[in-house]
Structures are given as C-alpha cells and as structure tokens.
PDB file of N, CA and C in Angstrom:
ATOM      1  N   UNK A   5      -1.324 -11.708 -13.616  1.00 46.00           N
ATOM      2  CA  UNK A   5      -0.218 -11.378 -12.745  1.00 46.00           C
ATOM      3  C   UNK A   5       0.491 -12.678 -12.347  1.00 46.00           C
ATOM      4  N   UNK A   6       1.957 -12.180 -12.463  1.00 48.00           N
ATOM      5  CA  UNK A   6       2.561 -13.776 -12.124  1.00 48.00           C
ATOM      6  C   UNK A   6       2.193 -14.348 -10.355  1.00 48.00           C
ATOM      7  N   UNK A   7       2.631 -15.860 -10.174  1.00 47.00           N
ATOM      8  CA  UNK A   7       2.556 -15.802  -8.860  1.00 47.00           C
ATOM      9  C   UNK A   7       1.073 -16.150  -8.401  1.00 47.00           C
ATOM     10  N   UNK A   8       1.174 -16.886  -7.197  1.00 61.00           N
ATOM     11  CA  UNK A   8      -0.236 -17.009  -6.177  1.00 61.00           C
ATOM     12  C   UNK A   8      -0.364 -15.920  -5.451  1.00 61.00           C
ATOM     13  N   UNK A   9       0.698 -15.604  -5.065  1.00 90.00           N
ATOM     14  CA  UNK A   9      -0.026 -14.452  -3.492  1.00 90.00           C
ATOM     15  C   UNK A   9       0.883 -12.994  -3.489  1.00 90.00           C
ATOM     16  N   UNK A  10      -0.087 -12.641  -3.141  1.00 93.00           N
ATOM     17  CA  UNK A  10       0.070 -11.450  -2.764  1.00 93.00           C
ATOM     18  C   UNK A  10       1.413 -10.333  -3.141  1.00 93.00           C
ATOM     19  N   UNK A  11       3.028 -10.893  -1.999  1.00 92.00           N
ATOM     20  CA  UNK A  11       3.736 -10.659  -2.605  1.00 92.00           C
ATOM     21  C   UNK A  11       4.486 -10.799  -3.423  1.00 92.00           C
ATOM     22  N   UNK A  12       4.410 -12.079  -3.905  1.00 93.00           N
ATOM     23  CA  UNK A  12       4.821 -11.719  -5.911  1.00 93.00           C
ATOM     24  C   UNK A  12       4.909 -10.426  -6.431  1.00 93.00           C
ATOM     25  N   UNK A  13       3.332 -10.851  -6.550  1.00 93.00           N
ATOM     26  CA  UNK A  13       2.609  -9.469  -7.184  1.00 93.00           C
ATOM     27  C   UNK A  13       2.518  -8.404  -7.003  1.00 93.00           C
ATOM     28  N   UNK A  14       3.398  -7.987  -5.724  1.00 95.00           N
ATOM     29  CA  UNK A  14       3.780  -6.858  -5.784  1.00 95.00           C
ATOM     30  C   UNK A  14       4.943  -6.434  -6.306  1.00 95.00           C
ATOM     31  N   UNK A  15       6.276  -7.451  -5.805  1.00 95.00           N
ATOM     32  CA  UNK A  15       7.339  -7.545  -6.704  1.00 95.00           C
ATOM     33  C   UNK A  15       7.167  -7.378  -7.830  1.00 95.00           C
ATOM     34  N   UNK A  16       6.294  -8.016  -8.686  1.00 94.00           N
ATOM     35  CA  UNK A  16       5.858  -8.055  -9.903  1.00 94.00           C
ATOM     36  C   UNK A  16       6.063  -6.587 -10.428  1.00 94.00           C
ATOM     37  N   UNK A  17       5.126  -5.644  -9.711  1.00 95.00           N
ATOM     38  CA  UNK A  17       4.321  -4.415 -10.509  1.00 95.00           C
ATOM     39  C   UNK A  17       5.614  -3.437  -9.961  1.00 95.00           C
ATOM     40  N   UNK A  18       6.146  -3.729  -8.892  1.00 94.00           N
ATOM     41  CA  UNK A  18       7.948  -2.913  -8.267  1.00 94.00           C
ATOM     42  C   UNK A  18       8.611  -3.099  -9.655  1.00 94.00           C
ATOM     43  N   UNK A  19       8.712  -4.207  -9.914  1.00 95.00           N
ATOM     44  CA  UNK A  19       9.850  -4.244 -11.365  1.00 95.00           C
ATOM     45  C   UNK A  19       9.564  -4.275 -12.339  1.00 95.00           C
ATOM     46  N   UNK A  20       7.912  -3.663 -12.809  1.00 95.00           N
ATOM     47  CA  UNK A  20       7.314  -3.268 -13.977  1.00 95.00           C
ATOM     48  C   UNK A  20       7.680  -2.056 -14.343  1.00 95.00           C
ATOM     49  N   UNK A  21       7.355  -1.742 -12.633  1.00 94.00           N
ATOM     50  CA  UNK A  21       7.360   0.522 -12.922  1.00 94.00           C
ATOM     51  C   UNK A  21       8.915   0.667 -12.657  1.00 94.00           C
ATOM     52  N   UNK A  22       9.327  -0.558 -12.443  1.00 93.00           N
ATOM     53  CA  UNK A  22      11.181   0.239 -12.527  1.00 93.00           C
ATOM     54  C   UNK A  22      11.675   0.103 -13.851  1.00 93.00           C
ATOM     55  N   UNK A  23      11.023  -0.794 -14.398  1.00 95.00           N
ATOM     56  CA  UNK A  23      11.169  -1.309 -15.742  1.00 95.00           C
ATOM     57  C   UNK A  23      11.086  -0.198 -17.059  1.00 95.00           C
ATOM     58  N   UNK A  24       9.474  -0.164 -16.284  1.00 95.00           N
ATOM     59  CA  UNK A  24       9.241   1.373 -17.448  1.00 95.00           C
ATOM     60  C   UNK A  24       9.099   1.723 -17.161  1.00 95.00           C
ATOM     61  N   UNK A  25       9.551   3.050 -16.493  1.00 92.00           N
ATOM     62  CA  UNK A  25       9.924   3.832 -16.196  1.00 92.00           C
ATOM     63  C   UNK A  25       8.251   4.829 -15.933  1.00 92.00           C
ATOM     64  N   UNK A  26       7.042   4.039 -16.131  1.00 91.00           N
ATOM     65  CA  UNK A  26       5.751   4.209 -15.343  1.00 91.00           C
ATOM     66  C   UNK A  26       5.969   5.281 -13.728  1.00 91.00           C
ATOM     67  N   UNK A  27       5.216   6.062 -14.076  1.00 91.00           N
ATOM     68  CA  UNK A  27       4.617   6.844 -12.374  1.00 91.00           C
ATOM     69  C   UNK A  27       2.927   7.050 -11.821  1.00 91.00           C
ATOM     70  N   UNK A  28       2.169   5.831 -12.633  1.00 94.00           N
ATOM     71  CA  UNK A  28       1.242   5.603 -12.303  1.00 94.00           C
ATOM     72  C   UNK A  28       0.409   4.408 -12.305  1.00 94.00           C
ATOM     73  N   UNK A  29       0.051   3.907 -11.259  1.00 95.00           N
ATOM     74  CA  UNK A  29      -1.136   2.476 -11.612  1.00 95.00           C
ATOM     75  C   UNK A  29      -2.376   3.406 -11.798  1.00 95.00           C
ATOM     76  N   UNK A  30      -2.767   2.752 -12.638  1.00 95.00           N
ATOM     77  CA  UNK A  30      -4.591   2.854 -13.121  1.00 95.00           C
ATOM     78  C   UNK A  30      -5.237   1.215 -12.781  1.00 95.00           C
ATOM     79  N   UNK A  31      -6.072   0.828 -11.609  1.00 94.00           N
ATOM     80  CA  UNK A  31      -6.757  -0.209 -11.950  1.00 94.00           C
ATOM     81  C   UNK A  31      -7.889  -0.589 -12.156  1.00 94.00           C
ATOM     82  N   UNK A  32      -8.119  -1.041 -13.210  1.00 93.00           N
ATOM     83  CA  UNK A  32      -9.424  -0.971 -14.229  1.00 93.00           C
ATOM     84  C   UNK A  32     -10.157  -2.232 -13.873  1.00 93.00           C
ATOM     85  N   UNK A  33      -9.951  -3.467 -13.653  1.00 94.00           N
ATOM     86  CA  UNK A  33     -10.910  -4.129 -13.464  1.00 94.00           C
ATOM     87  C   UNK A  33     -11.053  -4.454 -11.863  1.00 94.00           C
ATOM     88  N   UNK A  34     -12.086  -5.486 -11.925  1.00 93.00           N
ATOM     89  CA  UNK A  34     -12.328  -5.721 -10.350  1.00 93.00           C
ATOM     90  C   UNK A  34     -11.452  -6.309  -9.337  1.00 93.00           C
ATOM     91  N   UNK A  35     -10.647  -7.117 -10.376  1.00 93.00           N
ATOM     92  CA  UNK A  35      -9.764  -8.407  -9.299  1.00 93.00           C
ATOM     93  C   UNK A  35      -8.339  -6.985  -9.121  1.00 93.00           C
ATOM     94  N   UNK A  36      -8.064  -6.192 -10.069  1.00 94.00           N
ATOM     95  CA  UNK A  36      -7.108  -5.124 -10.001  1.00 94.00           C
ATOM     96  C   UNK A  36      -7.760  -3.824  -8.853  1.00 94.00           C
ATOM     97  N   UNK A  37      -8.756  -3.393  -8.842  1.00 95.00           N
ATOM     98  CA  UNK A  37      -9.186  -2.413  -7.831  1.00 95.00           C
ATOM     99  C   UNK A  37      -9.061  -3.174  -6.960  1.00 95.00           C
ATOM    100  N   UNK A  38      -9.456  -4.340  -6.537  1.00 94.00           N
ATOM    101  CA  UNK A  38      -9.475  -5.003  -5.028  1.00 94.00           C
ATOM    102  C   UNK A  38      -8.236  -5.354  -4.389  1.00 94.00           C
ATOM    103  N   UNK A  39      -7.208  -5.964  -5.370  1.00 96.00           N
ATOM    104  CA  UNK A  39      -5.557  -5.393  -5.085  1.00 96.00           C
ATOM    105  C   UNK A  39      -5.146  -4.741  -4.769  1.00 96.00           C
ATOM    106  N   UNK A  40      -5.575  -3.283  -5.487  1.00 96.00           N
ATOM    107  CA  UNK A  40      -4.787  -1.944  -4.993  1.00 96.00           C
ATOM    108  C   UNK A  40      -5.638  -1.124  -4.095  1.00 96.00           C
ATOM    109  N   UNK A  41      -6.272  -1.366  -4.013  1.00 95.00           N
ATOM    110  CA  UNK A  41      -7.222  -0.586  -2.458  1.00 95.00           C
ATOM    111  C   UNK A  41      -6.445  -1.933  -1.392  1.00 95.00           C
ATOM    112  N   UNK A  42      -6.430  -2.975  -1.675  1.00 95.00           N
ATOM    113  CA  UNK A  42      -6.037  -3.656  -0.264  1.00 95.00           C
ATOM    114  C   UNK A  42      -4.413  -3.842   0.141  1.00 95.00           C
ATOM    115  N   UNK A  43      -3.655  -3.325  -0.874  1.00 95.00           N
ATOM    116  CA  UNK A  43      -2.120  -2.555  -0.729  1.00 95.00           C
ATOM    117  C   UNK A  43      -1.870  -1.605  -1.337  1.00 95.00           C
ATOM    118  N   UNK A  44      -2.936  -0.411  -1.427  1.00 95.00           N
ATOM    119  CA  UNK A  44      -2.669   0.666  -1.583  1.00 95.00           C
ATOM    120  C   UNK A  44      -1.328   1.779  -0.842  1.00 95.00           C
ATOM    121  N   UNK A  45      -1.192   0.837   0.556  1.00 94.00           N
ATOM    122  CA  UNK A  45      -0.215   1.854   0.941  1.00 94.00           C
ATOM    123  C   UNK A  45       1.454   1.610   0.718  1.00 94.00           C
ATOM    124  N   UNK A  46       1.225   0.221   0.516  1.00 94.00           N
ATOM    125  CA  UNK A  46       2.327  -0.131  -0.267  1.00 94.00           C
ATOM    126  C   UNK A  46       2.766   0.589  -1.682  1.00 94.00           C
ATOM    127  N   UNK A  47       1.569   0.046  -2.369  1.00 95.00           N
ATOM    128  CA  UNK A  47       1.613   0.800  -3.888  1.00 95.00           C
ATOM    129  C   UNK A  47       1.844   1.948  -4.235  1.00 95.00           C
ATOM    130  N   UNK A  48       1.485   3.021  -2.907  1.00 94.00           N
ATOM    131  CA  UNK A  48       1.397   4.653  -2.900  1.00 94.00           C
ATOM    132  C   UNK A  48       2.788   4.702  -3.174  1.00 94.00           C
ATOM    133  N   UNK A  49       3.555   3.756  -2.588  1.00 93.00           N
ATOM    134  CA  UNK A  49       5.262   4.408  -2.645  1.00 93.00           C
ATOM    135  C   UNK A  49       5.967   3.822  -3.552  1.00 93.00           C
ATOM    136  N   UNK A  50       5.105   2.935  -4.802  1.00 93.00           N
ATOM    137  CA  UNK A  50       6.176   2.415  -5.618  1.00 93.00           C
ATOM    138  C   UNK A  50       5.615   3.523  -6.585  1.00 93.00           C
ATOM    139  N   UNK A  51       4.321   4.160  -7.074  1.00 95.00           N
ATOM    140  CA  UNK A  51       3.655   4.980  -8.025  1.00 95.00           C
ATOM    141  C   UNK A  51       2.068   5.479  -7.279  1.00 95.00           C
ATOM    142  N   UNK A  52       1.992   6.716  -8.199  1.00 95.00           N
ATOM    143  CA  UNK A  52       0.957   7.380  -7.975  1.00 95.00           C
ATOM    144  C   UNK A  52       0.018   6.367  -8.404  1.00 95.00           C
ATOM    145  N   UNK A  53      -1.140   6.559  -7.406  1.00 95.00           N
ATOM    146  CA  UNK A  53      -2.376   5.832  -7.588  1.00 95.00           C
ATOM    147  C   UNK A  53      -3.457   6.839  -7.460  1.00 95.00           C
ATOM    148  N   UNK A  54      -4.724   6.580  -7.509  1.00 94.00           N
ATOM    149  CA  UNK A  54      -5.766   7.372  -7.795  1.00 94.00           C
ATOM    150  C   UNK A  54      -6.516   6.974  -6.752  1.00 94.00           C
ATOM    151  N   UNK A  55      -7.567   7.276  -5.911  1.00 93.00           N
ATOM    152  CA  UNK A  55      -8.287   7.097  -4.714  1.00 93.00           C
ATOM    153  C   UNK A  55      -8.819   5.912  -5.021  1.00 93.00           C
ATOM    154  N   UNK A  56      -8.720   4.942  -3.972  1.00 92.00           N
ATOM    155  CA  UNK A  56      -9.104   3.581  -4.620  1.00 92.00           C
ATOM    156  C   UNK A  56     -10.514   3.482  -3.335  1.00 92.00           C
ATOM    157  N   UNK A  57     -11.709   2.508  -3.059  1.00 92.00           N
ATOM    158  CA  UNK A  57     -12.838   2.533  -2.400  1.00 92.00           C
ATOM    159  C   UNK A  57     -12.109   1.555  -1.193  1.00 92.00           C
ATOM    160  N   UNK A  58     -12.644   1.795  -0.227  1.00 91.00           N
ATOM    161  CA  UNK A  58     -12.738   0.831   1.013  1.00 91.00           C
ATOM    162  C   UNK A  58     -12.917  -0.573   0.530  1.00 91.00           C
ATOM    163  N   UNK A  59     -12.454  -1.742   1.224  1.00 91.00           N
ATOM    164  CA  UNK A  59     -12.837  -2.742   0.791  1.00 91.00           C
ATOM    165  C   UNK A  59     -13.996  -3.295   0.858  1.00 91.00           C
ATOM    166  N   UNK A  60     -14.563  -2.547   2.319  1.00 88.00           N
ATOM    167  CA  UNK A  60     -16.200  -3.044   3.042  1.00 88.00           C
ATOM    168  C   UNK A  60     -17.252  -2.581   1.702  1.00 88.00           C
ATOM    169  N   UNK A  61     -16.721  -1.681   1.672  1.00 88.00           N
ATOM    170  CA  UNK A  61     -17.677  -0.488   0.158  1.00 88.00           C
ATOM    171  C   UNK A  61     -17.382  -1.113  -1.145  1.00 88.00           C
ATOM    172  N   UNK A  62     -16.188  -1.464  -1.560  1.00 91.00           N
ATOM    173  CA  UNK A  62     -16.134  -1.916  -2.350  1.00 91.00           C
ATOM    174  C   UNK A  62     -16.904  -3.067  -2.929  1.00 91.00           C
ATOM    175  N   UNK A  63     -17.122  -4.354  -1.521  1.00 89.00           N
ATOM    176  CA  UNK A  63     -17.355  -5.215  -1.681  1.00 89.00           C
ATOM    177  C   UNK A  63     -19.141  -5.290  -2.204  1.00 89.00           C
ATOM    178  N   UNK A  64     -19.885  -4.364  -1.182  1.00 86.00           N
ATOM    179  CA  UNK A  64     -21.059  -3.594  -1.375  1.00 86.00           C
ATOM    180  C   UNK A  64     -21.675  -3.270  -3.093  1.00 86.00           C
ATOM    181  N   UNK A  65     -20.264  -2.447  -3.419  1.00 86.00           N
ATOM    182  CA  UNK A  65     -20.713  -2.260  -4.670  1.00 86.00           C
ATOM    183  C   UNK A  65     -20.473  -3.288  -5.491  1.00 86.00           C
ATOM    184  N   UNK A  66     -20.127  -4.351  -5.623  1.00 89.00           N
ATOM    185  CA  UNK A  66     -19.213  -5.315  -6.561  1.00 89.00           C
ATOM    186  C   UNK A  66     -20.743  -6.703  -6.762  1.00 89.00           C
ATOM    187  N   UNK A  67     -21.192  -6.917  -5.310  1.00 87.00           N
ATOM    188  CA  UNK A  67     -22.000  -7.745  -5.191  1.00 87.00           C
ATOM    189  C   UNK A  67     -24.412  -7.411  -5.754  1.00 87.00           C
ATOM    190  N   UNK A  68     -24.573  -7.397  -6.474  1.00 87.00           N
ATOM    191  CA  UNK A  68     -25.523  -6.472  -6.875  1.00 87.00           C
ATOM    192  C   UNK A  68     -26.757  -7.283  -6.009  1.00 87.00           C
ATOM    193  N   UNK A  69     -26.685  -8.316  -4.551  1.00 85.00           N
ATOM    194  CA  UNK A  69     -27.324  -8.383  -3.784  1.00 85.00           C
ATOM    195  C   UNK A  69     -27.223  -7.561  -2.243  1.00 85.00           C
ATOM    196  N   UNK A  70     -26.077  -7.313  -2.091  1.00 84.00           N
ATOM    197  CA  UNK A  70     -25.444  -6.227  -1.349  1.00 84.00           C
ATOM    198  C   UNK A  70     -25.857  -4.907  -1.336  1.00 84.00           C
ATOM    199  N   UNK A  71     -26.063  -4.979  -2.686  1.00 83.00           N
ATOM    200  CA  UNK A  71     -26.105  -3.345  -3.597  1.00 83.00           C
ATOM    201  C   UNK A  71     -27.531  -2.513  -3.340  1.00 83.00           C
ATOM    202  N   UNK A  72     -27.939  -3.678  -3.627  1.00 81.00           N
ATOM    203  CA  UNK A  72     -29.695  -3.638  -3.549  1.00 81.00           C
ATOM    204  C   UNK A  72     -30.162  -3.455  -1.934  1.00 81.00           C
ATOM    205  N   UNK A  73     -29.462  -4.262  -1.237  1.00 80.00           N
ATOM    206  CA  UNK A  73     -30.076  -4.399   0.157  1.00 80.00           C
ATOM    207  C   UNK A  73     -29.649  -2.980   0.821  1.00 80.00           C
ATOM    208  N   UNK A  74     -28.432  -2.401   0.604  1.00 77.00           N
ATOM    209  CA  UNK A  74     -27.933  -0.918   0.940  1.00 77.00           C
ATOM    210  C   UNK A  74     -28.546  -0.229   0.190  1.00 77.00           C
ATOM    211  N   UNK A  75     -29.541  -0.128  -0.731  1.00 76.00           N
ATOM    212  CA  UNK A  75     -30.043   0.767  -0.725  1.00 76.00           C
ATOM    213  C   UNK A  75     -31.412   1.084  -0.635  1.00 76.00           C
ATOM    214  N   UNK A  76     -32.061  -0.011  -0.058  1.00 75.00           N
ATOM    215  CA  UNK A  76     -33.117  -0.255   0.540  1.00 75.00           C
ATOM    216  C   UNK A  76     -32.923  -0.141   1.855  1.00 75.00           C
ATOM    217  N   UNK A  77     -31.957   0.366   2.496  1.00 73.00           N
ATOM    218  CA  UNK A  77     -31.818   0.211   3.942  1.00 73.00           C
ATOM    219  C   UNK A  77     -31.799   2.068   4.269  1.00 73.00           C
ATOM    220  N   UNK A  78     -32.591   1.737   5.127  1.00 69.00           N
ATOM    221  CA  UNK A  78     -32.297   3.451   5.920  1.00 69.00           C
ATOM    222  C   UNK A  78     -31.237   3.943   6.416  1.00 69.00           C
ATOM    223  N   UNK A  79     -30.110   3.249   5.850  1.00 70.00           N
ATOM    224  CA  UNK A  79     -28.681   4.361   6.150  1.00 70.00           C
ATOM    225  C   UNK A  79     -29.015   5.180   5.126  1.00 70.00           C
ATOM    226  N   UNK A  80     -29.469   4.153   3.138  1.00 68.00           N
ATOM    227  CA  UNK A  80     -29.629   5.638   2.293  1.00 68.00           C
ATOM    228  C   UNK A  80     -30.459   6.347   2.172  1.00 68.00           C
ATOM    229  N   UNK A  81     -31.706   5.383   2.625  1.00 67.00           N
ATOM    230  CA  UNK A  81     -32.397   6.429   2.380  1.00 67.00           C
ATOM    231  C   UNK A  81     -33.537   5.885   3.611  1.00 67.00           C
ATOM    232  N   UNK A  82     -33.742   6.951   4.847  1.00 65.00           N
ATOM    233  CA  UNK A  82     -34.640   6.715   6.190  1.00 65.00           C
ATOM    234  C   UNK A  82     -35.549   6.627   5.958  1.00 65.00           C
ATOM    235  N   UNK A  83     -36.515   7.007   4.793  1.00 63.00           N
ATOM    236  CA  UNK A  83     -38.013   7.215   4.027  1.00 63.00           C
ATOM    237  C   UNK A  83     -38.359   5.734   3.963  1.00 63.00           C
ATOM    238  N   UNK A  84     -37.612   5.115   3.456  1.00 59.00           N
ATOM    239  CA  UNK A  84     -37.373   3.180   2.855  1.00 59.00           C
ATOM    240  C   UNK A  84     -37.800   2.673   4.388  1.00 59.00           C
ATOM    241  N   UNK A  85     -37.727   3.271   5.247  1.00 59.00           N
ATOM    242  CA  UNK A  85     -37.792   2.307   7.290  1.00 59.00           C
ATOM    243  C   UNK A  85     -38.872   1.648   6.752  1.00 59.00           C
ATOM    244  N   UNK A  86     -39.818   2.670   6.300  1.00 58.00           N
ATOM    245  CA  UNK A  86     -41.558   2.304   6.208  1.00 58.00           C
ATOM    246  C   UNK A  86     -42.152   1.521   5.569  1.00 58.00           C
ATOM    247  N   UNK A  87     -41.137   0.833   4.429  1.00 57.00           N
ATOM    248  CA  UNK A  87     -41.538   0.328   3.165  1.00 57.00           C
ATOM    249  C   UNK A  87     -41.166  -1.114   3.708  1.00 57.00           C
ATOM    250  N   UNK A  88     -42.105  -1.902   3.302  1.00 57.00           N
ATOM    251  CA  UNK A  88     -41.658  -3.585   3.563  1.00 57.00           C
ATOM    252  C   UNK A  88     -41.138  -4.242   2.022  1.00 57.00           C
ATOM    253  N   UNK A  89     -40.256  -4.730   1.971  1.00 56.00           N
ATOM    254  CA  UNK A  89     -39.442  -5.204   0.722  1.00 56.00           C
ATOM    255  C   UNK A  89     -39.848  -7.535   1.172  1.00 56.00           C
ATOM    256  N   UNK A  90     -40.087  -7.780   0.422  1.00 57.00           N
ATOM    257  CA  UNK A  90     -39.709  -9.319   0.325  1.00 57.00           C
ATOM    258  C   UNK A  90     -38.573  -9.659   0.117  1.00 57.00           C
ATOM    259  N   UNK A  91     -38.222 -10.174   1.042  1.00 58.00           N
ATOM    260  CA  UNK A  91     -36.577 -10.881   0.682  1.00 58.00           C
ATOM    261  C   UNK A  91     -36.609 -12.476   0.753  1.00 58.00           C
ATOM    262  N   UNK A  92     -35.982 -13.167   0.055  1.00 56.00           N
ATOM    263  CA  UNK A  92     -36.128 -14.297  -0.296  1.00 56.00           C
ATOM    264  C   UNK A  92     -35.345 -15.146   1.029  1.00 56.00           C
ATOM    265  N   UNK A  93     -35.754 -16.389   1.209  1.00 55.00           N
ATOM    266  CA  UNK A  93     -35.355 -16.881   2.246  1.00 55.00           C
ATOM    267  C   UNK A  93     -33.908 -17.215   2.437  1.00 55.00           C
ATOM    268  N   UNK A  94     -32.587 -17.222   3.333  1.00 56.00           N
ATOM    269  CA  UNK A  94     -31.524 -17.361   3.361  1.00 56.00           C
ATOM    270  C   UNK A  94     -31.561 -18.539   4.671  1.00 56.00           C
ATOM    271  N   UNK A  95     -31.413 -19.506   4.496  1.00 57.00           N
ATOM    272  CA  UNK A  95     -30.800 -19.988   6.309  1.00 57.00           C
ATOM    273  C   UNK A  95     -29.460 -19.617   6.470  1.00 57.00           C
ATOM    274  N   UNK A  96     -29.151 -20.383   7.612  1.00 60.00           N
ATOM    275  CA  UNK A  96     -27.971 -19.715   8.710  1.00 60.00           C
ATOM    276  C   UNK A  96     -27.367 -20.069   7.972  1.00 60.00           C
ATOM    277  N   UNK A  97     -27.277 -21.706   7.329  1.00 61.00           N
ATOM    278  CA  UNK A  97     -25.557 -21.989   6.794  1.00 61.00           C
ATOM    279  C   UNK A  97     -25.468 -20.876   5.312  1.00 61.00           C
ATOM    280  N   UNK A  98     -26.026 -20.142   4.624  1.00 53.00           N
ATOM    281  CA  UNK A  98     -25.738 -19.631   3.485  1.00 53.00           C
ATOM    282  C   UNK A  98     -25.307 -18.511   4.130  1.00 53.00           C
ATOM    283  N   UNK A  99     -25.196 -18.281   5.440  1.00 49.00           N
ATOM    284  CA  UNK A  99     -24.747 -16.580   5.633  1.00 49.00           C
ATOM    285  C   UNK A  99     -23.220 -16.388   5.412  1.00 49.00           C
TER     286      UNK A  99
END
C-alpha cells in the first residue's frame, strides 16, 4: 500500500474502488485484517466489507503466546482453574 500512514491508505483503496468500479474489500492477510477492522467504519462506506474481529481478539489470535495463555485461562475453559501450567519466566521490563 502506498504511503506511511494511515490516511494515504485509505485514499489509496477510495480511488481503487472508484477506479474499479469494486463493491467489496476482502482482507486476506494479517497486516490487511488489522487495517480494516481498525477503519472498518470508514471502509463500511467506501465498500462492503465482511465482519472483521475486534482488535483486542484479534491481537489474541495473531500472537500464538496470547493464544495459548487464553486458552488455558478459565474464561475458556473454568475446568483449566485447577490445572497448574508452567510458564516461563517474564520480568517487568518484557511486559
């Protein structure tokens, strides 16, 4: 995508779909889903988009240490409270 920030790139994809005459974004990879979920409501009104994830969720799923720790956690599953998991050491400055 041309451009550093943000709105470029929206300009950008405004005078793609005016261009061709497009009535839908599809975004397929990661750095593209995380775009259009985070100006989705922008995007809603240049073309149809498809339900894009939260960014908090998104981020969850994207990171496969995240991924792991949510689902070892008793939001998914309350059975897991009981179970002790090893987690490797983190200090403060890596948080």
């Amino acid at each position: 995508m041309p451009g550093n920030n943000d709105e470029k790139r929206l300009e950008a994809i405004s005078q793609t779909i005016t261009q061709t005459n497009d009535d839908i974004i599809l975004p397929v990879s990661e750095p593209a889903i995380r775009f259009v979920s985070k100006h989705y409501e922008v995007l809603k009104g240049i073309a149809t988009i498809p339900p894009t994830p939260n960014l908090d969720v998104f981020d969850i799923a994207v990171n496969k240490w995240l991924l792991a720790d949510f689902y070892l956690s008793p939001l998914f599953c309350p059975a897991l409270e009981k179970v002790s998991i090893a987690r490797p050491y983190i200090s403060e400055d890596e948080h």
